[in-house]
């Protein structure tokens, strides 16, 4: 017991209860699964699964007196690889489309003599005698 001195006199404090240690605990702790699972007996072979951080990473296959390790395909790694391949293909297609685009119909726009706008490379326009609504609708007169 511990004695605490205070203005009213001597006071005793009971000891702090401590949790039981694992050696005093009558129930055993559950076994932590290891990186190698139980042996699975198959007809003509035996299979021993291997895990890492709770995820399967492969298996040892014992068949015909030989031991082989077979890796398990990780779905996250597969999705990441497929996404990367799609991004590279899309980027390649975009560059191919961009590089094959046609040059503009109007070449150089400059100021001509007297301040007029000069557009080189355009064919001369013919006068259009249609009303504004016909030009808007791209309408042409019927042949006579």
mmCIF file of N, CA and C in Angstrom:
data_model
loop_
_atom_site.group_PDB
_atom_site.id
_atom_site.type_symbol
_atom_site.label_atom_id
_atom_site.label_comp_id
_atom_site.label_asym_id
_atom_site.label_seq_id
_atom_site.Cartn_x
_atom_site.Cartn_y
_atom_site.Cartn_z
ATOM 1 N N UNK A 1 0.827 -1.179 0.000
ATOM 2 C CA UNK A 1 0.000 0.000 0.000
ATOM 3 C C UNK A 1 0.871 1.242 0.000
ATOM 4 N N UNK A 2 0.328 2.276 -0.625
ATOM 5 C CA UNK A 2 1.065 3.520 -0.723
ATOM 6 C C UNK A 2 0.390 4.553 0.161
ATOM 7 N N UNK A 3 1.189 5.286 0.886
ATOM 8 C CA UNK A 3 0.635 6.339 1.757
ATOM 9 C C UNK A 3 0.760 7.672 1.053
ATOM 10 N N UNK A 4 -0.331 8.433 1.079
ATOM 11 C CA UNK A 4 -0.340 9.760 0.492
ATOM 12 C C UNK A 4 -0.591 10.745 1.626
ATOM 13 N N UNK A 5 0.268 11.743 1.713
ATOM 14 C CA UNK A 5 0.087 12.759 2.747
ATOM 15 C C UNK A 5 -0.761 13.886 2.182
ATOM 16 N N UNK A 6 -1.827 14.232 2.891
ATOM 17 C CA UNK A 6 -2.658 15.359 2.495
ATOM 18 C C UNK A 6 -2.974 16.194 3.737
ATOM 19 N N UNK A 7 -3.577 17.359 3.587
ATOM 20 C CA UNK A 7 -3.802 18.223 4.762
ATOM 21 C C UNK A 7 -4.692 17.604 5.821
ATOM 22 N N UNK A 8 -5.543 16.655 5.453
ATOM 23 C CA UNK A 8 -6.446 16.076 6.442
ATOM 24 C C UNK A 8 -5.820 14.918 7.201
ATOM 25 N N UNK A 9 -4.702 14.441 6.780
ATOM 26 C CA UNK A 9 -4.056 13.362 7.507
ATOM 27 C C UNK A 9 -3.578 12.278 6.562
ATOM 28 N N UNK A 10 -3.199 11.158 7.139
ATOM 29 C CA UNK A 10 -2.675 10.043 6.368
ATOM 30 C C UNK A 10 -3.814 9.322 5.652
ATOM 31 N N UNK A 11 -3.625 9.071 4.362
ATOM 32 C CA UNK A 11 -4.656 8.390 3.581
ATOM 33 C C UNK A 11 -3.982 7.274 2.806
ATOM 34 N N UNK A 12 -4.592 6.118 2.760
ATOM 35 C CA UNK A 12 -4.018 4.995 2.025
ATOM 36 C C UNK A 12 -4.769 4.800 0.714
ATOM 37 N N UNK A 13 -4.010 4.436 -0.320
ATOM 38 C CA UNK A 13 -4.586 4.203 -1.647
ATOM 39 C C UNK A 13 -4.377 2.741 -1.989
ATOM 40 N N UNK A 14 -5.442 2.059 -2.459
ATOM 41 C CA UNK A 14 -5.262 0.648 -2.831
ATOM 42 C C UNK A 14 -4.399 0.551 -4.094
ATOM 43 N N UNK A 15 -3.696 -0.568 -4.290
ATOM 44 C CA UNK A 15 -2.856 -0.718 -5.489
ATOM 45 C C UNK A 15 -3.712 -0.753 -6.764
ATOM 46 N N UNK A 16 -3.120 -0.283 -7.863
ATOM 47 C CA UNK A 16 -3.799 -0.270 -9.161
ATOM 48 C C UNK A 16 -3.866 -1.695 -9.684
ATOM 49 N N UNK A 17 -5.080 -2.152 -10.100
ATOM 50 C CA UNK A 17 -5.156 -3.523 -10.635
ATOM 51 C C UNK A 17 -4.441 -3.587 -11.985
ATOM 52 N N UNK A 18 -3.682 -4.636 -12.184
ATOM 53 C CA UNK A 18 -2.928 -4.827 -13.424
ATOM 54 C C UNK A 18 -3.586 -5.958 -14.238
ATOM 55 N N UNK A 19 -3.512 -5.839 -15.589
ATOM 56 C CA UNK A 19 -4.083 -6.934 -16.398
ATOM 57 C C UNK A 19 -3.260 -8.206 -16.229
ATOM 58 N N UNK A 20 -3.921 -9.326 -16.459
ATOM 59 C CA UNK A 20 -3.257 -10.624 -16.309
ATOM 60 C C UNK A 20 -2.212 -10.793 -17.407
ATOM 61 N N UNK A 21 -1.093 -11.381 -17.069
ATOM 62 C CA UNK A 21 -0.043 -11.656 -18.055
ATOM 63 C C UNK A 21 -0.442 -12.867 -18.886
ATOM 64 N N UNK A 22 0.131 -13.026 -20.070
ATOM 65 C CA UNK A 22 -0.225 -14.186 -20.903
ATOM 66 C C UNK A 22 0.065 -15.519 -20.225
ATOM 67 N N UNK A 23 1.050 -15.587 -19.366
ATOM 68 C CA UNK A 23 1.352 -16.854 -18.682
ATOM 69 C C UNK A 23 0.237 -17.210 -17.710
ATOM 70 N N UNK A 24 -0.462 -16.195 -17.140
ATOM 71 C CA UNK A 24 -1.550 -16.459 -16.190
ATOM 72 C C UNK A 24 -2.863 -16.770 -16.907
ATOM 73 N N UNK A 25 -2.971 -16.459 -18.209
ATOM 74 C CA UNK A 25 -4.210 -16.653 -18.958
ATOM 75 C C UNK A 25 -4.376 -18.140 -19.268
ATOM 76 N N UNK A 26 -5.493 -18.766 -18.831
ATOM 77 C CA UNK A 26 -5.665 -20.206 -19.072
ATOM 78 C C UNK A 26 -6.016 -20.536 -20.530
ATOM 79 N N UNK A 27 -6.558 -19.555 -21.331
ATOM 80 C CA UNK A 27 -6.922 -19.869 -22.718
ATOM 81 C C UNK A 27 -5.713 -19.626 -23.617
ATOM 82 N N UNK A 28 -5.352 -20.573 -24.456
ATOM 83 C CA UNK A 28 -4.200 -20.371 -25.345
ATOM 84 C C UNK A 28 -4.563 -19.390 -26.465
ATOM 85 N N UNK A 29 -3.568 -18.646 -26.932
ATOM 86 C CA UNK A 29 -3.766 -17.693 -28.024
ATOM 87 C C UNK A 29 -3.933 -18.454 -29.339
ATOM 88 N N UNK A 30 -4.766 -17.921 -30.258
ATOM 89 C CA UNK A 30 -4.920 -18.626 -31.546
ATOM 90 C C UNK A 30 -3.614 -18.598 -32.325
ATOM 91 N N UNK A 31 -3.366 -19.661 -33.028
ATOM 92 C CA UNK A 31 -2.127 -19.772 -33.799
ATOM 93 C C UNK A 31 -2.170 -18.816 -34.987
ATOM 94 N N UNK A 32 -1.087 -18.084 -35.198
ATOM 95 C CA UNK A 32 -0.985 -17.175 -36.325
ATOM 96 C C UNK A 32 -0.643 -17.990 -37.564
ATOM 97 N N UNK A 33 -1.438 -17.849 -38.637
ATOM 98 C CA UNK A 33 -1.123 -18.642 -39.825
ATOM 99 C C UNK A 33 0.213 -18.225 -40.413
ATOM 100 N N UNK A 34 0.992 -19.199 -40.820
ATOM 101 C CA UNK A 34 2.311 -18.934 -41.377
ATOM 102 C C UNK A 34 2.252 -18.701 -42.873
ATOM 103 N N UNK A 35 3.404 -18.502 -43.483
ATOM 104 C CA UNK A 35 3.418 -18.244 -44.928
ATOM 105 C C UNK A 35 3.153 -19.487 -45.766
ATOM 106 N N UNK A 36 3.247 -20.663 -45.170
ATOM 107 C CA UNK A 36 3.008 -21.906 -45.906
ATOM 108 C C UNK A 36 1.813 -22.593 -45.285
ATOM 109 N N UNK A 37 0.823 -22.926 -46.116
ATOM 110 C CA UNK A 37 -0.401 -23.539 -45.633
ATOM 111 C C UNK A 37 -0.273 -25.041 -45.463
ATOM 112 N N UNK A 38 -1.388 -25.691 -45.173
ATOM 113 C CA UNK A 38 -1.360 -27.148 -44.993
ATOM 114 C C UNK A 38 -1.183 -27.868 -46.336
ATOM 115 N N UNK A 39 -0.671 -29.083 -46.251
ATOM 116 C CA UNK A 39 -0.466 -29.888 -47.457
ATOM 117 C C UNK A 39 -1.818 -30.428 -47.904
ATOM 118 N N UNK A 40 -2.146 -30.182 -49.162
ATOM 119 C CA UNK A 40 -3.393 -30.684 -49.730
ATOM 120 C C UNK A 40 -3.063 -31.897 -50.599
ATOM 121 N N UNK A 41 -3.609 -33.055 -50.203
ATOM 122 C CA UNK A 41 -3.356 -34.286 -50.943
ATOM 123 C C UNK A 41 -4.308 -34.367 -52.118
ATOM 124 N N UNK A 42 -3.748 -34.484 -53.313
ATOM 125 C CA UNK A 42 -4.525 -34.654 -54.534
ATOM 126 C C UNK A 42 -4.140 -35.987 -55.149
ATOM 127 N N UNK A 43 -4.989 -36.555 -56.016
ATOM 128 C CA UNK A 43 -4.611 -37.818 -56.656
ATOM 129 C C UNK A 43 -3.368 -37.638 -57.522
ATOM 130 N N UNK A 44 -2.269 -38.255 -57.145
ATOM 131 C CA UNK A 44 -1.032 -38.208 -57.915
ATOM 132 C C UNK A 44 -0.170 -36.994 -57.621
ATOM 133 N N UNK A 45 -0.571 -36.126 -56.709
ATOM 134 C CA UNK A 45 0.219 -34.934 -56.418
ATOM 135 C C UNK A 45 -0.148 -34.399 -55.040
ATOM 136 N N UNK A 46 0.680 -33.498 -54.573
ATOM 137 C CA UNK A 46 0.411 -32.803 -53.320
ATOM 138 C C UNK A 46 0.611 -31.311 -53.585
ATOM 139 N N UNK A 47 -0.177 -30.490 -52.909
ATOM 140 C CA UNK A 47 -0.163 -29.050 -53.122
ATOM 141 C C UNK A 47 0.061 -28.354 -51.786
ATOM 142 N N UNK A 48 1.042 -27.427 -51.748
ATOM 143 C CA UNK A 48 1.325 -26.671 -50.532
ATOM 144 C C UNK A 48 1.174 -25.180 -50.881
ATOM 145 N N UNK A 49 0.080 -24.511 -50.442
ATOM 146 C CA UNK A 49 -0.116 -23.099 -50.773
ATOM 147 C C UNK A 49 0.841 -22.197 -49.999
ATOM 148 N N UNK A 50 1.241 -21.087 -50.622
ATOM 149 C CA UNK A 50 2.139 -20.109 -50.012
ATOM 150 C C UNK A 50 1.424 -18.766 -50.012
ATOM 151 N N UNK A 51 1.430 -18.081 -48.846
ATOM 152 C CA UNK A 51 0.769 -16.782 -48.730
ATOM 153 C C UNK A 51 1.756 -15.736 -48.249
ATOM 154 N N UNK A 52 1.419 -14.470 -48.501
ATOM 155 C CA UNK A 52 2.207 -13.343 -47.987
ATOM 156 C C UNK A 52 1.220 -12.269 -47.587
ATOM 157 N N UNK A 53 1.254 -11.868 -46.338
ATOM 158 C CA UNK A 53 0.351 -10.854 -45.789
ATOM 159 C C UNK A 53 -1.105 -11.251 -46.012
ATOM 160 N N UNK A 54 -1.400 -12.539 -45.892
ATOM 161 C CA UNK A 54 -2.765 -13.016 -46.008
ATOM 162 C C UNK A 54 -3.255 -13.219 -47.429
ATOM 163 N N UNK A 55 -2.425 -12.966 -48.430
ATOM 164 C CA UNK A 55 -2.838 -13.132 -49.822
ATOM 165 C C UNK A 55 -2.061 -14.279 -50.443
ATOM 166 N N UNK A 56 -2.714 -15.115 -51.245
ATOM 167 C CA UNK A 56 -1.987 -16.213 -51.887
ATOM 168 C C UNK A 56 -1.022 -15.674 -52.939
ATOM 169 N N UNK A 57 0.203 -16.175 -52.920
ATOM 170 C CA UNK A 57 1.206 -15.752 -53.896
ATOM 171 C C UNK A 57 1.680 -16.905 -54.770
ATOM 172 N N UNK A 58 1.406 -18.128 -54.377
ATOM 173 C CA UNK A 58 1.843 -19.264 -55.170
ATOM 174 C C UNK A 58 1.585 -20.573 -54.442
ATOM 175 N N UNK A 59 2.127 -21.636 -55.014
ATOM 176 C CA UNK A 59 1.974 -22.958 -54.412
ATOM 177 C C UNK A 59 3.115 -23.848 -54.871
ATOM 178 N N UNK A 60 3.540 -24.723 -53.956
ATOM 179 C CA UNK A 60 4.497 -25.766 -54.299
ATOM 180 C C UNK A 60 3.696 -26.983 -54.742
ATOM 181 N N UNK A 61 4.016 -27.512 -55.910
ATOM 182 C CA UNK A 61 3.326 -28.694 -56.431
ATOM 183 C C UNK A 61 4.318 -29.841 -56.407
ATOM 184 N N UNK A 62 3.970 -30.917 -55.673
ATOM 185 C CA UNK A 62 4.805 -32.114 -55.592
ATOM 186 C C UNK A 62 4.145 -33.197 -56.422
ATOM 187 N N UNK A 63 4.756 -33.525 -57.563
ATOM 188 C CA UNK A 63 4.193 -34.550 -58.443
ATOM 189 C C UNK A 63 5.336 -35.277 -59.141
ATOM 190 N N UNK A 64 5.199 -36.564 -59.285
ATOM 191 C CA UNK A 64 6.179 -37.405 -59.985
ATOM 192 C C UNK A 64 7.581 -37.260 -59.407
ATOM 193 N N UNK A 65 7.697 -37.093 -58.114
ATOM 194 C CA UNK A 65 9.000 -36.986 -57.466
ATOM 195 C C UNK A 65 9.683 -35.641 -57.693
ATOM 196 N N UNK A 66 8.998 -34.658 -58.255
ATOM 197 C CA UNK A 66 9.567 -33.325 -58.501
ATOM 198 C C UNK A 66 8.760 -32.291 -57.732
ATOM 199 N N UNK A 67 9.446 -31.254 -57.302
ATOM 200 C CA UNK A 67 8.790 -30.135 -56.620
ATOM 201 C C UNK A 67 8.916 -28.911 -57.514
ATOM 202 N N UNK A 68 7.771 -28.289 -57.814
ATOM 203 C CA UNK A 68 7.757 -27.077 -58.645
ATOM 204 C C UNK A 68 6.975 -25.995 -57.922
ATOM 205 N N UNK A 69 7.407 -24.766 -58.128
ATOM 206 C CA UNK A 69 6.693 -23.624 -57.558
ATOM 207 C C UNK A 69 5.880 -22.969 -58.664
ATOM 208 N N UNK A 70 4.599 -22.779 -58.446
ATOM 209 C CA UNK A 70 3.715 -22.129 -59.415
ATOM 210 C C UNK A 70 3.216 -20.818 -58.812
ATOM 211 N N UNK A 71 3.475 -19.726 -59.508
ATOM 212 C CA UNK A 71 3.068 -18.404 -59.047
ATOM 213 C C UNK A 71 1.599 -18.175 -59.364
ATOM 214 N N UNK A 72 0.893 -17.491 -58.474
ATOM 215 C CA UNK A 72 -0.507 -17.131 -58.694
ATOM 216 C C UNK A 72 -0.533 -15.740 -59.322
ATOM 217 N N UNK A 73 -1.396 -15.537 -60.310
ATOM 218 C CA UNK A 73 -1.516 -14.233 -60.964
ATOM 219 C C UNK A 73 -2.243 -13.289 -60.012
ATOM 220 N N UNK A 74 -1.616 -12.129 -59.736
ATOM 221 C CA UNK A 74 -2.222 -11.131 -58.863
ATOM 222 C C UNK A 74 -3.185 -10.284 -59.691
ATOM 223 N N UNK A 75 -4.488 -10.245 -59.348
ATOM 224 C CA UNK A 75 -5.431 -9.481 -60.171
ATOM 225 C C UNK A 75 -5.130 -7.980 -60.178
ATOM 226 N N UNK A 76 -4.632 -7.427 -59.082
ATOM 227 C CA UNK A 76 -4.297 -6.000 -59.049
ATOM 228 C C UNK A 76 -3.160 -5.690 -60.020
ATOM 229 N N UNK A 77 -2.166 -6.551 -60.050
ATOM 230 C CA UNK A 77 -1.035 -6.357 -60.960
ATOM 231 C C UNK A 77 -1.489 -6.524 -62.414
ATOM 232 N N UNK A 78 -2.401 -7.438 -62.667
ATOM 233 C CA UNK A 78 -2.918 -7.647 -64.010
ATOM 234 C C UNK A 78 -3.708 -6.421 -64.482
ATOM 235 N N UNK A 79 -4.548 -5.873 -63.615
ATOM 236 C CA UNK A 79 -5.335 -4.685 -63.977
ATOM 237 C C UNK A 79 -4.414 -3.490 -64.223
ATOM 238 N N UNK A 80 -3.379 -3.337 -63.404
ATOM 239 C CA UNK A 80 -2.438 -2.229 -63.600
ATOM 240 C C UNK A 80 -1.704 -2.362 -64.931
ATOM 241 N N UNK A 81 -1.294 -3.562 -65.286
ATOM 242 C CA UNK A 81 -0.604 -3.768 -66.561
ATOM 243 C C UNK A 81 -1.541 -3.508 -67.742
ATOM 244 N N UNK A 82 -2.793 -3.951 -67.637
ATOM 245 C CA UNK A 82 -3.755 -3.715 -68.716
ATOM 246 C C UNK A 82 -4.051 -2.222 -68.868
ATOM 247 N N UNK A 83 -4.166 -1.503 -67.767
ATOM 248 C CA UNK A 83 -4.407 -0.065 -67.823
ATOM 249 C C UNK A 83 -3.231 0.660 -68.456
ATOM 250 N N UNK A 84 -2.022 0.273 -68.103
ATOM 251 C CA UNK A 84 -0.836 0.884 -68.701
ATOM 252 C C UNK A 84 -0.755 0.625 -70.196
ATOM 253 N N UNK A 85 -1.062 -0.601 -70.617
ATOM 254 C CA UNK A 85 -1.034 -0.924 -72.048
ATOM 255 C C UNK A 85 -2.097 -0.134 -72.809
ATOM 256 N N UNK A 86 -3.282 0.022 -72.215
ATOM 257 C CA UNK A 86 -4.339 0.802 -72.860
ATOM 258 C C UNK A 86 -3.939 2.271 -72.974
ATOM 259 N N UNK A 87 -3.309 2.831 -71.938
ATOM 260 C CA UNK A 87 -2.875 4.237 -71.976
ATOM 261 C C UNK A 87 -1.833 4.457 -73.070
ATOM 262 N N UNK A 88 -0.887 3.531 -73.207
ATOM 263 C CA UNK A 88 0.136 3.662 -74.251
ATOM 264 C C UNK A 88 -0.510 3.565 -75.636
ATOM 265 N N UNK A 89 -1.461 2.637 -75.818
ATOM 266 C CA UNK A 89 -2.139 2.490 -77.110
ATOM 267 C C UNK A 89 -2.966 3.729 -77.440
ATOM 268 N N UNK A 90 -3.674 4.282 -76.460
ATOM 269 C CA UNK A 90 -4.482 5.472 -76.701
ATOM 270 C C UNK A 90 -3.605 6.670 -77.042
ATOM 271 N N UNK A 91 -2.491 6.812 -76.350
ATOM 272 C CA UNK A 91 -1.581 7.916 -76.636
ATOM 273 C C UNK A 91 -0.976 7.773 -78.036
ATOM 274 N N UNK A 92 -0.602 6.569 -78.425
ATOM 275 C CA UNK A 92 -0.056 6.328 -79.760
ATOM 276 C C UNK A 92 -1.096 6.647 -80.837
ATOM 277 N N UNK A 93 -2.347 6.237 -80.619
ATOM 278 C CA UNK A 93 -3.406 6.519 -81.582
ATOM 279 C C UNK A 93 -3.672 8.017 -81.686
ATOM 280 N N UNK A 94 -3.660 8.722 -80.556
ATOM 281 C CA UNK A 94 -3.891 10.165 -80.581
ATOM 282 C C UNK A 94 -2.780 10.898 -81.330
ATOM 283 N N UNK A 95 -1.547 10.483 -81.132
ATOM 284 C CA UNK A 95 -0.425 11.104 -81.855
ATOM 285 C C UNK A 95 -0.526 10.805 -83.345
ATOM 286 N N UNK A 96 -0.926 9.596 -83.715
ATOM 287 C CA UNK A 96 -1.064 9.238 -85.129
ATOM 288 C C UNK A 96 -2.170 10.049 -85.796
ATOM 289 N N UNK A 97 -3.303 10.210 -85.109
ATOM 290 C CA UNK A 97 -4.406 10.992 -85.675
ATOM 291 C C UNK A 97 -4.001 12.450 -85.794
ATOM 292 N N UNK A 98 -3.348 12.987 -84.787
ATOM 293 C CA UNK A 98 -2.949 14.394 -84.801
ATOM 294 C C UNK A 98 -1.927 14.670 -85.904
ATOM 295 N N UNK A 99 -1.006 13.743 -86.134
ATOM 296 C CA UNK A 99 0.033 13.975 -87.131
ATOM 297 C C UNK A 99 -0.492 13.837 -88.561
ATOM 298 N N UNK A 100 -1.621 13.168 -88.765
ATOM 299 C CA UNK A 100 -2.153 12.974 -90.115
ATOM 300 C C UNK A 100 -3.246 13.973 -90.461
ATOM 301 N N UNK A 101 -3.448 14.990 -89.658
ATOM 302 C CA UNK A 101 -4.505 15.956 -89.956
ATOM 303 C C UNK A 101 -4.142 16.783 -91.182
ATOM 304 N N UNK A 102 -5.159 17.279 -91.866
ATOM 305 C CA UNK A 102 -4.942 18.030 -93.094
ATOM 306 C C UNK A 102 -4.472 19.443 -92.781
ATOM 307 N N UNK A 103 -3.691 20.023 -93.683
ATOM 308 C CA UNK A 103 -3.292 21.421 -93.483
ATOM 309 C C UNK A 103 -4.495 22.332 -93.708
ATOM 310 N N UNK A 104 -4.495 23.532 -93.189
ATOM 311 C CA UNK A 104 -5.640 24.431 -93.340
ATOM 312 C C UNK A 104 -5.832 24.830 -94.802
ATOM 313 N N UNK A 105 -7.079 25.171 -95.175
ATOM 314 C CA UNK A 105 -7.394 25.555 -96.547
ATOM 315 C C UNK A 105 -6.851 26.944 -96.868
ATOM 316 N N UNK A 106 -6.814 27.825 -95.886
ATOM 317 C CA UNK A 106 -6.306 29.176 -96.089
ATOM 318 C C UNK A 106 -4.845 29.171 -95.692
ATOM 319 N N UNK A 107 -3.999 29.619 -96.595
ATOM 320 C CA UNK A 107 -2.573 29.587 -96.296
ATOM 321 C C UNK A 107 -2.180 30.760 -95.411
ATOM 322 N N UNK A 108 -1.789 31.866 -96.008
ATOM 323 C CA UNK A 108 -1.281 32.987 -95.245
ATOM 324 C C UNK A 108 -2.240 34.155 -95.374
ATOM 325 N N UNK A 109 -2.576 34.769 -94.273
ATOM 326 C CA UNK A 109 -3.418 35.954 -94.274
ATOM 327 C C UNK A 109 -2.509 37.138 -93.979
ATOM 328 N N UNK A 110 -2.418 38.077 -94.942
ATOM 329 C CA UNK A 110 -1.555 39.251 -94.775
ATOM 330 C C UNK A 110 -2.298 40.497 -95.207
ATOM 331 N N UNK A 111 -1.726 41.614 -94.889
ATOM 332 C CA UNK A 111 -2.278 42.889 -95.346
ATOM 333 C C UNK A 111 -1.729 43.176 -96.735
ATOM 334 N N UNK A 112 -2.634 43.389 -97.662
ATOM 335 C CA UNK A 112 -2.218 43.661 -99.029
ATOM 336 C C UNK A 112 -1.970 45.150 -99.241
ATOM 337 N N UNK A 113 -1.774 45.532 -100.505
ATOM 338 C CA UNK A 113 -1.544 46.942 -100.799
ATOM 339 C C UNK A 113 -2.795 47.772 -100.495
ATOM 340 N N UNK A 114 -2.595 48.890 -99.872
ATOM 341 C CA UNK A 114 -3.716 49.765 -99.541
ATOM 342 C C UNK A 114 -4.468 49.324 -98.311
ATOM 343 N N UNK A 115 -3.972 48.340 -97.569
ATOM 344 C CA UNK A 115 -4.619 47.912 -96.330
ATOM 345 C C UNK A 115 -5.672 46.850 -96.520
ATOM 346 N N UNK A 116 -5.822 46.334 -97.746
ATOM 347 C CA UNK A 116 -6.797 45.292 -97.975
ATOM 348 C C UNK A 116 -6.282 43.964 -97.439
ATOM 349 N N UNK A 117 -7.220 43.144 -97.060
ATOM 350 C CA UNK A 117 -6.855 41.809 -96.565
ATOM 351 C C UNK A 117 -6.562 40.918 -97.755
ATOM 352 N N UNK A 118 -5.436 40.260 -97.725
ATOM 353 C CA UNK A 118 -5.040 39.389 -98.822
ATOM 354 C C UNK A 118 -4.920 37.972 -98.283
ATOM 355 N N UNK A 119 -5.706 37.053 -98.865
ATOM 356 C CA UNK A 119 -5.630 35.647 -98.448
ATOM 357 C C UNK A 119 -5.082 34.845 -99.608
ATOM 358 N N UNK A 120 -3.882 34.400 -99.464
ATOM 359 C CA UNK A 120 -3.252 33.633 -100.530
ATOM 360 C C UNK A 120 -3.657 32.177 -100.432
ATOM 361 N N UNK A 121 -3.817 31.584 -101.590
ATOM 362 C CA UNK A 121 -4.141 30.169 -101.625
ATOM 363 C C UNK A 121 -5.622 29.887 -101.719
ATOM 364 N N UNK A 122 -6.472 30.892 -101.677
ATOM 365 C CA UNK A 122 -7.909 30.676 -101.798
ATOM 366 C C UNK A 122 -8.339 30.901 -103.236
ATOM 367 N N UNK A 123 -9.245 30.115 -103.716
ATOM 368 C CA UNK A 123 -9.764 30.391 -105.059
ATOM 369 C C UNK A 123 -10.611 31.662 -105.035
ATOM 370 N N UNK A 124 -10.687 32.340 -106.173
ATOM 371 C CA UNK A 124 -11.492 33.560 -106.256
ATOM 372 C C UNK A 124 -12.953 33.198 -106.063
ATOM 373 N N UNK A 125 -13.661 33.995 -105.293
ATOM 374 C CA UNK A 125 -15.064 33.687 -105.020
ATOM 375 C C UNK A 125 -15.938 34.221 -106.144
ATOM 376 N N UNK A 126 -17.000 33.498 -106.465
ATOM 377 C CA UNK A 126 -17.928 33.975 -107.487
ATOM 378 C C UNK A 126 -19.083 34.674 -106.785
ATOM 379 N N UNK A 127 -19.684 35.647 -107.431
ATOM 380 C CA UNK A 127 -20.785 36.362 -106.787
ATOM 381 C C UNK A 127 -21.979 35.430 -106.593
ATOM 382 N N UNK A 128 -22.579 35.523 -105.441
ATOM 383 C CA UNK A 128 -23.738 34.691 -105.115
ATOM 384 C C UNK A 128 -24.956 35.608 -105.053
ATOM 385 N N UNK A 129 -25.946 35.375 -105.940
ATOM 386 C CA UNK A 129 -27.100 36.247 -106.024
ATOM 387 C C UNK A 129 -28.303 35.685 -105.287
ATOM 388 N N UNK A 130 -28.072 34.708 -104.416
ATOM 389 C CA UNK A 130 -29.186 34.145 -103.655
ATOM 390 C C UNK A 130 -29.501 35.038 -102.464
ATOM 391 N N UNK A 131 -30.743 34.994 -101.947
ATOM 392 C CA UNK A 131 -31.057 35.755 -100.731
ATOM 393 C C UNK A 131 -30.331 35.148 -99.524
ATOM 394 N N UNK A 132 -30.266 35.897 -98.417
ATOM 395 C CA UNK A 132 -29.503 35.467 -97.238
ATOM 396 C C UNK A 132 -30.029 34.161 -96.665
ATOM 397 N N UNK A 133 -31.387 33.968 -96.722
ATOM 398 C CA UNK A 133 -31.944 32.746 -96.137
ATOM 399 C C UNK A 133 -31.583 31.516 -96.972
ATOM 400 N N UNK A 134 -31.401 31.698 -98.296
ATOM 401 C CA UNK A 134 -31.012 30.567 -99.142
ATOM 402 C C UNK A 134 -29.562 30.180 -98.878
ATOM 403 N N UNK A 135 -28.722 31.192 -98.658
ATOM 404 C CA UNK A 135 -27.324 30.877 -98.316
ATOM 405 C C UNK A 135 -27.247 30.198 -96.950
ATOM 406 N N UNK A 136 -28.082 30.649 -96.012
ATOM 407 C CA UNK A 136 -28.092 30.058 -94.671
ATOM 408 C C UNK A 136 -28.526 28.596 -94.723
ATOM 409 N N UNK A 137 -29.519 28.302 -95.558
ATOM 410 C CA UNK A 137 -30.028 26.932 -95.656
ATOM 411 C C UNK A 137 -29.285 26.098 -96.714
ATOM 412 N N UNK A 138 -28.295 26.688 -97.346
ATOM 413 C CA UNK A 138 -27.562 26.018 -98.432
ATOM 414 C C UNK A 138 -28.510 25.560 -99.536
ATOM 415 N N UNK A 139 -29.471 26.409 -99.836
ATOM 416 C CA UNK A 139 -30.464 26.093 -100.864
ATOM 417 C C UNK A 139 -30.009 26.629 -102.204
ATOM 418 N N UNK A 140 -30.248 25.857 -103.266
ATOM 419 C CA UNK A 140 -29.898 26.259 -104.631
ATOM 420 C C UNK A 140 -31.167 26.213 -105.481
ATOM 421 N N UNK A 141 -31.248 27.055 -106.491
ATOM 422 C CA UNK A 141 -32.448 27.024 -107.361
ATOM 423 C C UNK A 141 -32.486 25.747 -108.180
ATOM 424 N N UNK A 142 -33.682 25.335 -108.495
ATOM 425 C CA UNK A 142 -33.862 24.132 -109.302
ATOM 426 C C UNK A 142 -33.451 24.435 -110.743
ATOM 427 N N UNK A 143 -32.920 23.439 -111.453
ATOM 428 C CA UNK A 143 -32.553 23.694 -112.855
ATOM 429 C C UNK A 143 -33.810 23.891 -113.702
ATOM 430 N N UNK A 144 -33.761 24.768 -114.719
ATOM 431 C CA UNK A 144 -34.930 25.039 -115.557
ATOM 432 C C UNK A 144 -34.938 24.212 -116.793
#
